[in-house]
JSON list of C-alpha atoms in Angstrom, two decimals:
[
{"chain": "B", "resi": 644, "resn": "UNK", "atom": "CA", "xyz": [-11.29, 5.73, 20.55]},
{"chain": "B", "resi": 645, "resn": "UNK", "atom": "CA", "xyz": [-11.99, 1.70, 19.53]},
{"chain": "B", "resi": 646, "resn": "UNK", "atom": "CA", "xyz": [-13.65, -0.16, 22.62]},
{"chain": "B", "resi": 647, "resn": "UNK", "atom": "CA", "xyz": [-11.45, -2.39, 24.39]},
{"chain": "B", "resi": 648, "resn": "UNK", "atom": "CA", "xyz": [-8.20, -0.86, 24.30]},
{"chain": "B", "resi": 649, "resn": "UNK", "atom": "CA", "xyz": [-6.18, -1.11, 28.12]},
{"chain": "B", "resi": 650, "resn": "UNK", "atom": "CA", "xyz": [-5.41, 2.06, 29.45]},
{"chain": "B", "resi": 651, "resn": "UNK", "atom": "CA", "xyz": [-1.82, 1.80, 27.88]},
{"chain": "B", "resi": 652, "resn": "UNK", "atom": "CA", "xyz": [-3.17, 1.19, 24.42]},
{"chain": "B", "resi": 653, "resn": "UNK", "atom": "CA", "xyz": [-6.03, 4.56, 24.34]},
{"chain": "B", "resi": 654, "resn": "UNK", "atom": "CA", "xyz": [-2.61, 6.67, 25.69]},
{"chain": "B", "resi": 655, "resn": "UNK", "atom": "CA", "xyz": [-0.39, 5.18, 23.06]},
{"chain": "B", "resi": 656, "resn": "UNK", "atom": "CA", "xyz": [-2.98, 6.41, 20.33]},
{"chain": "B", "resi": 657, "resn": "UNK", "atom": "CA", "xyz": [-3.73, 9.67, 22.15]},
{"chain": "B", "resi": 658, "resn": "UNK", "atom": "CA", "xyz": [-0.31, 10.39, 22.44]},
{"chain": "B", "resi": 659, "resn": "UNK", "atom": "CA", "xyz": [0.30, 9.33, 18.33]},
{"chain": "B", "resi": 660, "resn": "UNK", "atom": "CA", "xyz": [-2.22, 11.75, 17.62]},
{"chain": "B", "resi": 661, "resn": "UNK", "atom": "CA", "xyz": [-1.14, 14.68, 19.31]},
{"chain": "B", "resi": 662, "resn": "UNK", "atom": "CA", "xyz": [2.52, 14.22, 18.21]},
{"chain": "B", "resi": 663, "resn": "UNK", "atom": "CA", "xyz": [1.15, 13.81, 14.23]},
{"chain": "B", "resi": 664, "resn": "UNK", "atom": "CA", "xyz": [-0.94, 17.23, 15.08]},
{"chain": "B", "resi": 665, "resn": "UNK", "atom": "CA", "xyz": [1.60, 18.85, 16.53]},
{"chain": "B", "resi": 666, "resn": "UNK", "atom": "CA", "xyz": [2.36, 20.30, 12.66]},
{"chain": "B", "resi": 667, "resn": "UNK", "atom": "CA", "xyz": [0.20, 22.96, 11.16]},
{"chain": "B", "resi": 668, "resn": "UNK", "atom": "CA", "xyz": [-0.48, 21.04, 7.86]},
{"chain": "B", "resi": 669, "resn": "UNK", "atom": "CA", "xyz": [-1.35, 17.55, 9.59]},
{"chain": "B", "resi": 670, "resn": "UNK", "atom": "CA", "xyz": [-5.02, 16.72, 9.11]},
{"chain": "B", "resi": 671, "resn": "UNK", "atom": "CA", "xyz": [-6.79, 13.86, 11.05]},
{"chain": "B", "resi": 672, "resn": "UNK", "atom": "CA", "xyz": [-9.94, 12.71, 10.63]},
{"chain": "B", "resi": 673, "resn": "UNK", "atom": "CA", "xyz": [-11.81, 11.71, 14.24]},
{"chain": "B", "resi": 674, "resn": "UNK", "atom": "CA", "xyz": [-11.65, 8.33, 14.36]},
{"chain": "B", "resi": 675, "resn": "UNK", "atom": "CA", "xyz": [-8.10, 7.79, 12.70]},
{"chain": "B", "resi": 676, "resn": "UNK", "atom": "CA", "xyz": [-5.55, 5.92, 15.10]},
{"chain": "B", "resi": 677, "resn": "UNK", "atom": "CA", "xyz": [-1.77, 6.88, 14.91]},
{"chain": "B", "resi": 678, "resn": "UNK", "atom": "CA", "xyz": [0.49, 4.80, 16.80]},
{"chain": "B", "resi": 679, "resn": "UNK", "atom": "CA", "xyz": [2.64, 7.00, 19.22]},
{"chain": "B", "resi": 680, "resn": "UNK", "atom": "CA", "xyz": [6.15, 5.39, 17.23]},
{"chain": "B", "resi": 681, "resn": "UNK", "atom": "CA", "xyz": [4.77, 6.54, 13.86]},
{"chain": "B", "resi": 682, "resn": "UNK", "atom": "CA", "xyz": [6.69, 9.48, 12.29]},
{"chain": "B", "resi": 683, "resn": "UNK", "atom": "CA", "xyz": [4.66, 12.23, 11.11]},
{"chain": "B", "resi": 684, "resn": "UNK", "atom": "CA", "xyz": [6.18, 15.24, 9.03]},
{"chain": "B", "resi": 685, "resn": "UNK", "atom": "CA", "xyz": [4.30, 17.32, 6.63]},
{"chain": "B", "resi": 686, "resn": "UNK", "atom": "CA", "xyz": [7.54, 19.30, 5.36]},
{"chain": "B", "resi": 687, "resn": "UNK", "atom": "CA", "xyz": [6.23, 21.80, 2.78]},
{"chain": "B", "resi": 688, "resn": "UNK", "atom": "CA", "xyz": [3.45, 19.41, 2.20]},
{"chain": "B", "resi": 689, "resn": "UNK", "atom": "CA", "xyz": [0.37, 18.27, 3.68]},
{"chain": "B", "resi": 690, "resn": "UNK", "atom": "CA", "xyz": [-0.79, 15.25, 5.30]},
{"chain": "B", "resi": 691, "resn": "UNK", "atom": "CA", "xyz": [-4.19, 14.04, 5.43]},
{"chain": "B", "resi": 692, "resn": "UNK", "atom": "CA", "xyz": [-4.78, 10.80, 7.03]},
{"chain": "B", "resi": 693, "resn": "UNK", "atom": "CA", "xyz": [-9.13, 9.68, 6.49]},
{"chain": "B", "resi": 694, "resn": "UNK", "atom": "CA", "xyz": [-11.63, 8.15, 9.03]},
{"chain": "B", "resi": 695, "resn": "UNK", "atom": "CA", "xyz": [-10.44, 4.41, 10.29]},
{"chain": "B", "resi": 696, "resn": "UNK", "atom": "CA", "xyz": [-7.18, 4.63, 9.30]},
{"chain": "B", "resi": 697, "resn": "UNK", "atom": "CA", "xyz": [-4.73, 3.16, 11.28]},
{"chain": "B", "resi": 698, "resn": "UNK", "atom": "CA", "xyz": [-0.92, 4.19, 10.87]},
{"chain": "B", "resi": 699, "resn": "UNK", "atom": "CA", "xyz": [0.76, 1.57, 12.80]},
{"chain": "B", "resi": 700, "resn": "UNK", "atom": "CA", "xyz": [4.21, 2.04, 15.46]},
{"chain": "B", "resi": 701, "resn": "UNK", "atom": "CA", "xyz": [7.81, 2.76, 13.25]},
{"chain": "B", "resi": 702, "resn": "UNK", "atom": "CA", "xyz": [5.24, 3.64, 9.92]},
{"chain": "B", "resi": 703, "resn": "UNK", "atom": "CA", "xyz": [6.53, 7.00, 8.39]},
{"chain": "B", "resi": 704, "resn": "UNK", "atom": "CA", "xyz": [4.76, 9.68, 6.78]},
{"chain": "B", "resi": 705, "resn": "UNK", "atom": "CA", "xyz": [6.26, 12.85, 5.28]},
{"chain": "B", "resi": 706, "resn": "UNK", "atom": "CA", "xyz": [5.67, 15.40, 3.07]},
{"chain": "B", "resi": 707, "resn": "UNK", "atom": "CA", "xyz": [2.68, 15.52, 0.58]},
{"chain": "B", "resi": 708, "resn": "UNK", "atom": "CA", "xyz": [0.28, 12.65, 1.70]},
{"chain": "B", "resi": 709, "resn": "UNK", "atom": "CA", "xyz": [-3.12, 11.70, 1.38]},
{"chain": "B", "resi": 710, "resn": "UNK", "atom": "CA", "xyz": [-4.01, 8.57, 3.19]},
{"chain": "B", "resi": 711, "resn": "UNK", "atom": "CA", "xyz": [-7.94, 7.80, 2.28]},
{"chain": "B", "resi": 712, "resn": "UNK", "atom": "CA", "xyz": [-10.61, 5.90, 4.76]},
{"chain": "B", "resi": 713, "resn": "UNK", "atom": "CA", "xyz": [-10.58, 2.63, 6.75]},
{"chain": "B", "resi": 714, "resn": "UNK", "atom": "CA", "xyz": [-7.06, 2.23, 5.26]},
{"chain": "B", "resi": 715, "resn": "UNK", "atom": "CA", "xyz": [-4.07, 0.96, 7.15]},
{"chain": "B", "resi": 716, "resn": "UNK", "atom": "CA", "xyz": [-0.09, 1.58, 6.87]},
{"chain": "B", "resi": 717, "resn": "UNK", "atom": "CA", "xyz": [2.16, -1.10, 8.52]},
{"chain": "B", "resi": 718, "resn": "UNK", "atom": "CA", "xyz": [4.69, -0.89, 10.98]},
{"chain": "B", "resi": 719, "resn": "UNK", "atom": "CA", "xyz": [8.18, 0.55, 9.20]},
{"chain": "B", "resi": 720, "resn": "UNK", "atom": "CA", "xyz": [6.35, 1.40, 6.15]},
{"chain": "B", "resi": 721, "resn": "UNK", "atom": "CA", "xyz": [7.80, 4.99, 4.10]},
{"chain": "B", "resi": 722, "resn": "UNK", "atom": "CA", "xyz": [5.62, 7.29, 2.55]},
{"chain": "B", "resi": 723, "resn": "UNK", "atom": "CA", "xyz": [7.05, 10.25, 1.36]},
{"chain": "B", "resi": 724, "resn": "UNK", "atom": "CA", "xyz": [5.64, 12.62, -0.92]},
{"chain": "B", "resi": 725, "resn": "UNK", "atom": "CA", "xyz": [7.40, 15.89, -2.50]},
{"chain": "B", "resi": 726, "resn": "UNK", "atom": "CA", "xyz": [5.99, 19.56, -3.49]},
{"chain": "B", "resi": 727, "resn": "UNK", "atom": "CA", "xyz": [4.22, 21.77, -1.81]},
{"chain": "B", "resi": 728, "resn": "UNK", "atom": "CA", "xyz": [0.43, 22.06, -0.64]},
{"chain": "B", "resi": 729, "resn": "UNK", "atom": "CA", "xyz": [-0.11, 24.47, -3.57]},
{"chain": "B", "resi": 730, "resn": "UNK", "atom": "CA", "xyz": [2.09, 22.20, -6.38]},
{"chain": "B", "resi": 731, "resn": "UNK", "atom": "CA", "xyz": [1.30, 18.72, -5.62]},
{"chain": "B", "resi": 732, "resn": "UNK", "atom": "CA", "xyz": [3.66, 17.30, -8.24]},
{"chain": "B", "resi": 733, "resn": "UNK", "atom": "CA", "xyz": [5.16, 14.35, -6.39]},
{"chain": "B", "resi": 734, "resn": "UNK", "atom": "CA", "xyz": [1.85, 13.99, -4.22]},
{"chain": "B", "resi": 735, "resn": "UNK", "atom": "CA", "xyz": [0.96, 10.48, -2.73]},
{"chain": "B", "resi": 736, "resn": "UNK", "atom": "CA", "xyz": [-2.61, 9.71, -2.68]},
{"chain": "B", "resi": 737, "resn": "UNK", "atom": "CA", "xyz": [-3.69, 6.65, -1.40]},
{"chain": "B", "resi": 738, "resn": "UNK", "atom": "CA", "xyz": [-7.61, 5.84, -1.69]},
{"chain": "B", "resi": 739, "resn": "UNK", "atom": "CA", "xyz": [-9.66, 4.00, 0.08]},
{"chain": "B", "resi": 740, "resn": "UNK", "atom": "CA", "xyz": [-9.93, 0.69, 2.24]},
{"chain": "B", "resi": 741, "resn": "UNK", "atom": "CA", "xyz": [-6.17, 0.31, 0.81]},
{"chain": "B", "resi": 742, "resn": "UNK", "atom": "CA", "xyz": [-3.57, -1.87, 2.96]},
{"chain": "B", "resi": 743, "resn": "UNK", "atom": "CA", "xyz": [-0.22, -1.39, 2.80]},
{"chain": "B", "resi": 744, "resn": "UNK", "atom": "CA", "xyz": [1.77, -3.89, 4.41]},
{"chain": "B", "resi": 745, "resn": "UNK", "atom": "CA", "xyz": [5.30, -3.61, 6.02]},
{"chain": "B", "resi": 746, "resn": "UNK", "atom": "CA", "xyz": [8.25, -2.55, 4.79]},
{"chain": "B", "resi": 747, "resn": "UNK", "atom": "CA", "xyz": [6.61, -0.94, 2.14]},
{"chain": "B", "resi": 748, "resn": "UNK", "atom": "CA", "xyz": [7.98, 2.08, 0.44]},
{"chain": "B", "resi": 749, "resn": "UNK", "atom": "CA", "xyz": [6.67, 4.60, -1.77]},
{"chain": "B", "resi": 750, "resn": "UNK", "atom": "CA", "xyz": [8.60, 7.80, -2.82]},
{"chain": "B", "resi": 751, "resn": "UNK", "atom": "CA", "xyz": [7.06, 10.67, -4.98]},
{"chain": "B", "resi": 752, "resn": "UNK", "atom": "CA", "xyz": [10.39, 11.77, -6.27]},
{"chain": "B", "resi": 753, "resn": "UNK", "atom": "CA", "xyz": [13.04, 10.23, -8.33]},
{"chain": "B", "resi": 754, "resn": "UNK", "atom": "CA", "xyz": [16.79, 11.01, -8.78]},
{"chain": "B", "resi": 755, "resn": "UNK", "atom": "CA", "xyz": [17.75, 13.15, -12.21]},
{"chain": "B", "resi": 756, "resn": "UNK", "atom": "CA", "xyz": [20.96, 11.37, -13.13]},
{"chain": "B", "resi": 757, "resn": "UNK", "atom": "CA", "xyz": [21.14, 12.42, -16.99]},
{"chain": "B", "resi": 758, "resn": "UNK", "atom": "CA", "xyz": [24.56, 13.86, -17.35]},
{"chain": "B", "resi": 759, "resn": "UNK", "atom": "CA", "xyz": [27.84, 11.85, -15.88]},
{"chain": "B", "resi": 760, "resn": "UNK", "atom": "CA", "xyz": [29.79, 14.77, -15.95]},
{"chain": "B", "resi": 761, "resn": "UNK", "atom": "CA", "xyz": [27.73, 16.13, -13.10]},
{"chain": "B", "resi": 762, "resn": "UNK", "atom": "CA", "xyz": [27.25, 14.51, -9.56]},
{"chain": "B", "resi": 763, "resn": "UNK", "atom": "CA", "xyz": [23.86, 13.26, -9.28]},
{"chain": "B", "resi": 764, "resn": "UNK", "atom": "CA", "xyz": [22.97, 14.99, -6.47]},
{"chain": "B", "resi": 765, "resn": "UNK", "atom": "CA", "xyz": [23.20, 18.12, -8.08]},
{"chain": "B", "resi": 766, "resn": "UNK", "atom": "CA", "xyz": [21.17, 17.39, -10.84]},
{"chain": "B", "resi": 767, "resn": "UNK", "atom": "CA", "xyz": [18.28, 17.40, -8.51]},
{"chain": "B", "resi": 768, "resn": "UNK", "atom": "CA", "xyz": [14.99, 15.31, -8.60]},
{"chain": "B", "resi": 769, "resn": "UNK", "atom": "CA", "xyz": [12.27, 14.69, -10.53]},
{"chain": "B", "resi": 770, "resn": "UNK", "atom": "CA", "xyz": [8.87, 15.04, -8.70]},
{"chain": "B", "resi": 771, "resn": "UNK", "atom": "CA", "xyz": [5.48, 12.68, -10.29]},
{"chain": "B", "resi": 772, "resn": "UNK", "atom": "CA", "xyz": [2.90, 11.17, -8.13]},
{"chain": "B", "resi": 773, "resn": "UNK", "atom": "CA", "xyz": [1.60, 8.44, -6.81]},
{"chain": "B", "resi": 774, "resn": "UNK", "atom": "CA", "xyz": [-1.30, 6.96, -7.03]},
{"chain": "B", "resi": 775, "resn": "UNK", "atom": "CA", "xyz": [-3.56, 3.88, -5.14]},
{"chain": "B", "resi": 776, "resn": "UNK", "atom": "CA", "xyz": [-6.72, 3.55, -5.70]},
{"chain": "B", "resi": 777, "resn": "UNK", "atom": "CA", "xyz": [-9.68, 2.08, -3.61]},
{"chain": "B", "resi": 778, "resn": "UNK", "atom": "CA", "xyz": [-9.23, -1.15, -2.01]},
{"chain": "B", "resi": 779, "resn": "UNK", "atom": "CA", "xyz": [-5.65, -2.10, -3.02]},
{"chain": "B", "resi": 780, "resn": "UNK", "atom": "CA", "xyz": [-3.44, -4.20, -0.86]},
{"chain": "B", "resi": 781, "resn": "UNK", "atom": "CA", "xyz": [0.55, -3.72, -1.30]},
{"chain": "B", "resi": 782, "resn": "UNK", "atom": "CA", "xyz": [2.61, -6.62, -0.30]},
{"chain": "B", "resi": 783, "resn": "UNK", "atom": "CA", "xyz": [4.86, -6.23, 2.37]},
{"chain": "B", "resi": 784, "resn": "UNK", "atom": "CA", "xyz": [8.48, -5.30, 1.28]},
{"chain": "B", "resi": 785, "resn": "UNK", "atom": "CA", "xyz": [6.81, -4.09, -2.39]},
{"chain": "B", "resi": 786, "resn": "UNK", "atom": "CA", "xyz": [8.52, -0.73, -3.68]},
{"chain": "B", "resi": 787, "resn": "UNK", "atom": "CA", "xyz": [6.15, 1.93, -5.57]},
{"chain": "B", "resi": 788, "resn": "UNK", "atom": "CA", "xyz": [8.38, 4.54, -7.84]},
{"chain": "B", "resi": 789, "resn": "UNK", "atom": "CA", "xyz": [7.09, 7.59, -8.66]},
{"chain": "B", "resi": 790, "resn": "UNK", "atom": "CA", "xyz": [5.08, 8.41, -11.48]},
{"chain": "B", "resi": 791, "resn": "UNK", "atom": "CA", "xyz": [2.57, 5.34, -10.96]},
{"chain": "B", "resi": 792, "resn": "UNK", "atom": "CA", "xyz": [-0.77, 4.31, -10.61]},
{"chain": "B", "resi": 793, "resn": "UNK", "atom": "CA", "xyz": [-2.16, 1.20, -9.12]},
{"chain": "B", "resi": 794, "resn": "UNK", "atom": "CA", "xyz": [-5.83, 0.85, -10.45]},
{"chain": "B", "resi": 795, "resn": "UNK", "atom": "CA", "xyz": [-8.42, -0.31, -7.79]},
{"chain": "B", "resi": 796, "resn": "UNK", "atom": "CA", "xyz": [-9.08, -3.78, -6.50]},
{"chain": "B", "resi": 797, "resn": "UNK", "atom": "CA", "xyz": [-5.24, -4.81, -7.47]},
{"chain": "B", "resi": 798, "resn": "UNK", "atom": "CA", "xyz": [-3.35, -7.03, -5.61]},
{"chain": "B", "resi": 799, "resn": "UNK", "atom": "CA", "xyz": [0.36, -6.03, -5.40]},
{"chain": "B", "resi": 800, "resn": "UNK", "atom": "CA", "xyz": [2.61, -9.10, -4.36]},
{"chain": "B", "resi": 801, "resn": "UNK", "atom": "CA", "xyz": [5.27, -9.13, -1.85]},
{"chain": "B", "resi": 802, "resn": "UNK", "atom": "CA", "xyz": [8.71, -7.83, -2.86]},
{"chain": "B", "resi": 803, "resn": "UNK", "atom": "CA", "xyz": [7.58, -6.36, -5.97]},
{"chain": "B", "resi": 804, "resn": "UNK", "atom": "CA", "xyz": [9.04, -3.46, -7.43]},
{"chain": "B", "resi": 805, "resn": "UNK", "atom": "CA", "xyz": [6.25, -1.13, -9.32]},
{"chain": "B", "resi": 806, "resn": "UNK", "atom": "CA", "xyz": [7.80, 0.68, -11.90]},
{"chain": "B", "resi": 807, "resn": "UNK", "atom": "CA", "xyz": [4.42, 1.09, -14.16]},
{"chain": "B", "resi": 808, "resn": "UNK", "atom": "CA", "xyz": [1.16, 1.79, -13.67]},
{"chain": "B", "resi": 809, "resn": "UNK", "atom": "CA", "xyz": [-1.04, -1.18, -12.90]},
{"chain": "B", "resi": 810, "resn": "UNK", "atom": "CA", "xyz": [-4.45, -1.83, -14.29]},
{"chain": "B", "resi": 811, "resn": "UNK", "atom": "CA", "xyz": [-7.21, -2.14, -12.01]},
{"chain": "B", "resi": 812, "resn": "UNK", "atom": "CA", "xyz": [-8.55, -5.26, -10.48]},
{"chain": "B", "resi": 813, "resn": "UNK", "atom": "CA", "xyz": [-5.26, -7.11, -11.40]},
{"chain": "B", "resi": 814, "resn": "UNK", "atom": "CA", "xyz": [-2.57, -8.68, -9.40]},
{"chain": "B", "resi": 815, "resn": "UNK", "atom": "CA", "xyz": [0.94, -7.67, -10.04]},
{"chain": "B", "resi": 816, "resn": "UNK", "atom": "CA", "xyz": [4.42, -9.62, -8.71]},
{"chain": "B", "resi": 817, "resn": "UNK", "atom": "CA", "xyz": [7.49, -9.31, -9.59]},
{"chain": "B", "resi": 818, "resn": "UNK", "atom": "CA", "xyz": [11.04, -6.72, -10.06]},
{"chain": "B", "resi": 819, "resn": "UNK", "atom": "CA", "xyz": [9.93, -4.55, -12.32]},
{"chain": "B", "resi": 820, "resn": "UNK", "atom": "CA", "xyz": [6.10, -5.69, -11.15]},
{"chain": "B", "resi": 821, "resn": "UNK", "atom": "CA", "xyz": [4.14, -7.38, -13.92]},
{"chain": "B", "resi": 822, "resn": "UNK", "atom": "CA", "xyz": [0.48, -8.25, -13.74]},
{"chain": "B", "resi": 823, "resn": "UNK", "atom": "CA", "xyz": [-0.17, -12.13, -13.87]},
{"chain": "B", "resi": 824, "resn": "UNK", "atom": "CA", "xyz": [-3.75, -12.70, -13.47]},
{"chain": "B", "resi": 825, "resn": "UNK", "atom": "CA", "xyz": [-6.97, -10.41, -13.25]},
{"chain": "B", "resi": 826, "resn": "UNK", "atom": "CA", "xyz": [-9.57, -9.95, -10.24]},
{"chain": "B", "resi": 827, "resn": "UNK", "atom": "CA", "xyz": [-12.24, -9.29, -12.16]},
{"chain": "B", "resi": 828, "resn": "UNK", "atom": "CA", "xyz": [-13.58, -12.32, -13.70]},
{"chain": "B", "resi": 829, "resn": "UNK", "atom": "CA", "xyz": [-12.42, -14.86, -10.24]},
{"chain": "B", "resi": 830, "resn": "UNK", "atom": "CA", "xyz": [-12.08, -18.56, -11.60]},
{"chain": "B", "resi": 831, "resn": "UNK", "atom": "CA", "xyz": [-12.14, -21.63, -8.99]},
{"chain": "B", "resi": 832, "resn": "UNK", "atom": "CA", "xyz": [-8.09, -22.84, -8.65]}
]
């Protein structure tokens, strides 16, 4: 537990944690904080949330998740990830010293919608994963599709909507997202 939380604040997270492990497939690593408002659910999946992370009150996690170390998932933030522990397909994994901002919502899963002669929601869904690699930050509102990977040290701006994979060190804004400058050689502005 930090130092310096009041009384009210080590309960909250004591409380968060116990709810989260309250599933079988919900791992937690020690020094992980989950706010008591988060929403926890591995489904058929499995959850792993790293050391440091912090998972913050109204975030939600469900189904096949990997959250990495010293990362941190903002209030009313979605992760959900599809398949099952033993088929991964629409897996989420997030790497580490990534920050995902509010609002932020990332679904392993998207809608088949092929034939018009058939309601799309019996046509089923289409499982890929996601994936974020070491120290990204995701923009608050930004929406990650499935199928994608965000390549480490990127920058992805607020309100975006990532429908490709992004390069690493690069910094993507935009609806569909679309990478405007690189990281990795910085320039004075």
């Amino acid at each position: 537990m930090p130092e310096g939380l009041t009384w009210g604040q080590r309960f909250t997270l004591w409380l968060g944690r116990r709810l989260a492990l309250r599933h079988q497939r919900v791992s937690l690593a020690r020094s992980c904080r989950i706010h008591a408002g988060a929403r926890i659910h591995p489904r058929s999946g499995y959850i792993h949330i790293g050391e440091g992370t912090a998972v913050a009150d109204g975030a939600v996690i469900q189904g096949n998740v990997s959250l990495g170390d010293h990362c941190s998932l903002q209030m009313y933030s979605i992760l959900v990830g599809y398949g099952s522990s033993d088929q991964p397909d629409g897996r989420i994994l997030i790497g580490n010293h990534v920050r995902i901002a509010s609002h932020v919502m990332m679904i392993g899963a998207n809608h088949i919608f092929a034939d018009g002669t058939v309601p799309i929601h019996h046509q089923g869904l289409r499982h890929q994963p996601i994936v974020v690699e070491d120290d990204v930050w995701v923009g608050a509102g930004a929406i990650v599709v499935a199928g994608v990977t965000i390549g480490r040290g990127t920058v992805i701006g607020a309100g975006s909507v990532v429908t490709k994979t992004i390069p690493p060190m690069s910094v993507a804004v935009g609806t569909p997202a679309c990478v405007i400058r690189s990281r990795a050689n910085p320039t004075t502005e």
